[in-house]
């Protein structure tokens, strides 16, 4: 049941995006350090199984299993020549599941950071980055994506290059940044600064994803709101605050927590609500139920968020800990 991004947005007060990819694929047998993108051809049934579970839970938007799908990320696994193959496969898998659903479901082509620093801090040039993102975007479009979903960005240089690359595919574009360092990205960008840039990039939607926990994510959303941002907003928060357990990152947010977060996001003015790291189909199901059954309560304030989710940044150090640094190093979508 095909529809367009614009039409679905116009027909609904809110849309529910899916949850995590990585942590859910780990539960399905993906080994730490192995690129999830290779599973698009090695274990397509496990990828489609996750997509199906999210639709069954209530998701209206599926993100493709392609977060690390640029040549820069794939070269870490000697797969940099397989960008077209792996990204097109990712989109085809999500497209098949979406088309089989009994409701309109959009396929969003996930495009994450290259993992490289831009010059002069690093060697990557804007033109090189644009071409890398263009290669990925064209493949995602060929596989059937309805829109391109740039996510987890930290620098304005990279998000601008990603948007330029995405334009090569002629699809709607949504783009989110990650504000995980005392209300800024790790490159120092504030929500207000991103709102200004997003307004000039011609995006179809913008917002925040990942970061710390739901309270911190919504703190970033309120930064957009207070800056009078007019674009459609996206919120895709982590399932609770990440913690290290036996050397692994775990997310302990309950379905009830994510349900509260979803309603608060909607009442803060967010159009597209989803979950990031640690968010399972069970969490998405609770979010969908809460959004359907909880009447809007007016504009949610920062105080409303604190009352339900806790005070943002209250338990987060201003300087990254070694655990946060490791989480950033390993960060993948979910």
XYZ file of C-alpha atoms in Angstrom, residues 72-317:
246
model
C 34.185 5.125 4.254
C 32.472 2.865 6.797
C 32.425 -0.261 4.667
C 36.158 -0.034 3.948
C 36.735 -0.950 7.601
C 35.399 -4.375 6.607
C 36.964 -4.549 3.127
C 33.536 -3.953 1.586
C 33.966 -0.453 0.158
C 33.315 -1.718 -3.389
C 29.907 -3.098 -2.339
C 28.132 0.177 -1.551
C 25.564 -0.152 -4.341
C 24.909 -3.835 -3.662
C 24.463 -3.559 0.099
C 22.422 -0.361 0.132
C 20.128 -1.440 -2.670
C 19.610 -4.757 -0.875
C 18.803 -2.911 2.361
C 16.127 -0.847 0.651
C 14.687 -3.826 -1.229
C 14.265 -5.790 2.006
C 12.433 -2.962 3.764
C 10.396 -2.224 0.623
C 9.131 -5.800 0.392
C 8.001 -5.786 4.017
C 6.404 -2.350 3.718
C 4.523 -3.306 0.555
C 3.118 -6.412 2.249
C 1.668 -4.408 5.146
C -2.056 -3.736 5.432
C -1.450 -0.003 5.861
C 0.795 2.615 4.245
C 4.396 2.212 5.441
C 7.280 4.387 4.287
C 10.817 3.148 3.681
C 13.479 5.608 4.836
C 16.998 5.057 3.572
C 19.281 5.357 6.605
C 22.512 7.291 6.027
C 24.875 7.600 8.986
C 28.195 9.428 9.423
C 31.294 8.491 7.464
C 33.315 8.228 10.663
C 35.926 10.560 9.154
C 36.972 14.040 10.251
C 36.704 16.863 7.752
C 39.732 18.949 6.867
C 41.553 20.715 8.461
C 41.024 18.388 11.461
C 41.109 15.364 9.174
C 41.596 14.413 5.545
C 37.994 14.276 4.274
C 36.914 17.061 1.917
C 33.292 18.198 1.465
C 33.309 17.061 -2.173
C 34.569 13.591 -1.243
C 31.905 13.289 1.433
C 29.169 14.438 -0.946
C 30.190 11.806 -3.480
C 30.222 9.084 -0.832
C 26.733 10.000 0.332
C 25.521 10.334 -3.267
C 26.670 6.796 -4.037
C 24.727 5.521 -1.040
C 21.631 7.627 -1.734
C 21.373 6.526 -5.365
C 21.535 2.868 -4.320
C 18.889 3.323 -1.624
C 16.598 5.006 -4.136
C 17.174 2.189 -6.627
C 16.109 -0.299 -3.966
C 12.798 1.470 -3.395
C 13.294 3.977 -0.568
C 10.564 6.614 -0.243
C 12.835 9.142 1.447
C 16.401 9.475 2.671
C 17.059 9.638 6.403
C 20.372 11.219 7.392
C 21.023 10.554 11.075
C 23.386 10.726 14.053
C 25.346 13.645 12.623
C 27.647 15.777 14.782
C 29.095 18.392 12.433
C 27.428 20.904 10.149
C 30.012 20.200 7.450
C 29.019 16.554 7.311
C 25.281 17.110 7.433
C 25.564 19.639 4.610
C 27.620 17.173 2.552
C 25.125 14.402 3.289
C 22.188 16.534 2.172
C 24.006 17.494 -1.032
C 24.743 13.826 -1.638
C 21.142 12.863 -0.969
C 19.953 15.383 -3.566
C 21.498 13.181 -6.266
C 18.637 10.738 -5.675
C 15.715 13.192 -5.942
C 13.840 11.954 -2.855
C 12.525 13.787 0.227
C 15.221 14.194 2.878
C 15.040 14.122 6.675
C 18.161 14.793 8.738
C 18.859 14.492 12.453
C 21.802 15.429 14.640
C 22.923 13.941 17.949
C 23.159 16.343 20.896
C 24.999 14.291 23.482
C 27.461 16.710 25.093
C 25.700 19.017 27.557
C 23.099 19.958 24.962
C 25.495 20.153 22.019
C 26.811 17.704 19.473
C 30.325 16.464 20.123
C 31.467 19.053 17.555
C 29.825 21.827 19.585
C 26.649 22.442 17.563
C 23.546 23.589 19.480
C 19.939 22.788 18.527
C 19.414 26.472 17.694
C 22.405 26.493 15.344
C 21.171 23.369 13.598
C 17.656 24.794 13.285
C 19.096 27.755 11.381
C 21.094 25.514 9.054
C 18.202 23.090 8.519
C 15.945 25.942 7.436
C 18.407 26.792 4.667
C 19.048 23.226 3.485
C 15.578 22.659 2.072
C 14.954 19.624 4.267
C 11.570 17.947 4.437
C 12.065 17.194 8.150
C 14.780 17.678 10.740
C 15.380 16.791 14.358
C 17.429 14.833 16.861
C 18.258 11.186 17.435
C 20.358 8.970 19.694
C 22.367 10.991 22.237
C 21.893 10.084 25.894
C 18.341 9.289 27.069
C 14.775 10.359 26.243
C 14.849 13.393 28.558
C 18.000 14.716 26.906
C 16.570 14.061 23.447
C 13.456 16.079 24.257
C 15.626 18.829 25.728
C 17.113 19.178 22.236
C 13.622 19.217 20.729
C 12.672 22.082 23.029
C 15.773 23.880 21.800
C 14.291 23.701 18.292
C 10.852 24.790 19.501
C 12.212 27.780 21.401
C 14.119 28.800 18.273
C 10.804 28.915 16.379
C 11.784 26.140 13.985
C 9.083 25.661 11.349
C 10.115 22.409 9.635
C 8.546 19.067 10.518
C 10.391 17.712 13.547
C 11.760 14.223 14.158
C 12.542 12.712 17.578
C 14.216 9.307 17.774
C 15.497 8.871 21.315
C 17.438 6.091 22.984
C 15.659 3.582 25.194
C 16.868 5.004 28.489
C 20.356 6.136 29.459
C 23.057 3.717 28.248
C 25.104 1.841 30.834
C 28.036 -0.539 30.641
C 27.348 -4.046 31.942
C 30.109 -6.648 31.683
C 31.870 -4.592 29.037
C 28.797 -4.184 26.838
C 26.424 -1.249 26.358
C 22.904 -1.887 27.624
C 19.734 0.199 27.550
C 17.330 -0.349 30.417
C 14.392 1.844 29.433
C 11.008 0.203 29.931
C 8.113 0.195 27.460
C 6.322 2.520 29.892
C 9.215 5.007 29.784
C 9.235 5.032 25.994
C 5.449 5.423 25.928
C 5.741 8.527 28.117
C 8.541 9.835 25.901
C 6.462 9.334 22.748
C 3.470 11.254 24.109
C 5.694 14.062 25.382
C 7.407 14.261 22.000
C 4.061 14.535 20.226
C 2.852 17.168 22.672
C 6.109 19.084 22.162
C 5.285 19.469 18.479
C 7.139 16.502 16.995
C 5.598 14.979 13.865
C 7.728 11.824 13.519
C 8.480 9.895 16.700
C 10.617 6.793 17.018
C 13.239 5.054 19.091
C 16.967 4.731 18.643
C 19.487 2.554 20.488
C 17.956 -0.210 22.593
C 14.400 0.301 21.337
C 12.728 -3.044 20.610
C 9.424 -3.850 18.893
C 7.957 -4.224 22.392
C 8.893 -0.613 23.150
C 7.482 0.587 19.825
C 4.222 -1.251 20.529
C 3.885 0.611 23.837
C 4.660 3.899 22.090
C 2.014 3.252 19.435
C -0.610 2.374 22.041
C 0.157 5.486 24.092
C 0.011 7.771 21.071
C -3.325 6.314 19.970
C -4.998 6.358 23.383
C -3.575 9.430 25.141
C -5.355 12.648 24.141
C -3.132 15.652 23.425
C -2.632 17.688 26.594
C -1.528 20.969 25.096
C 2.066 21.992 24.538
C 4.436 19.957 26.698
C 7.013 22.043 28.565
C 10.490 21.231 29.820
C 8.894 20.910 33.263
C 6.451 18.313 31.924
C 9.352 16.333 30.501
C 11.282 16.499 33.778
C 8.235 15.352 35.753
C 7.821 12.229 33.599
C 11.332 11.393 32.447
C 13.608 13.111 34.956
C 15.679 16.269 34.694
C 17.679 16.369 31.466
C 21.453 16.217 31.891
C 21.177 15.878 35.683
C 23.167 12.638 35.731
C 25.340 13.319 32.706
C 28.850 14.785 33.120
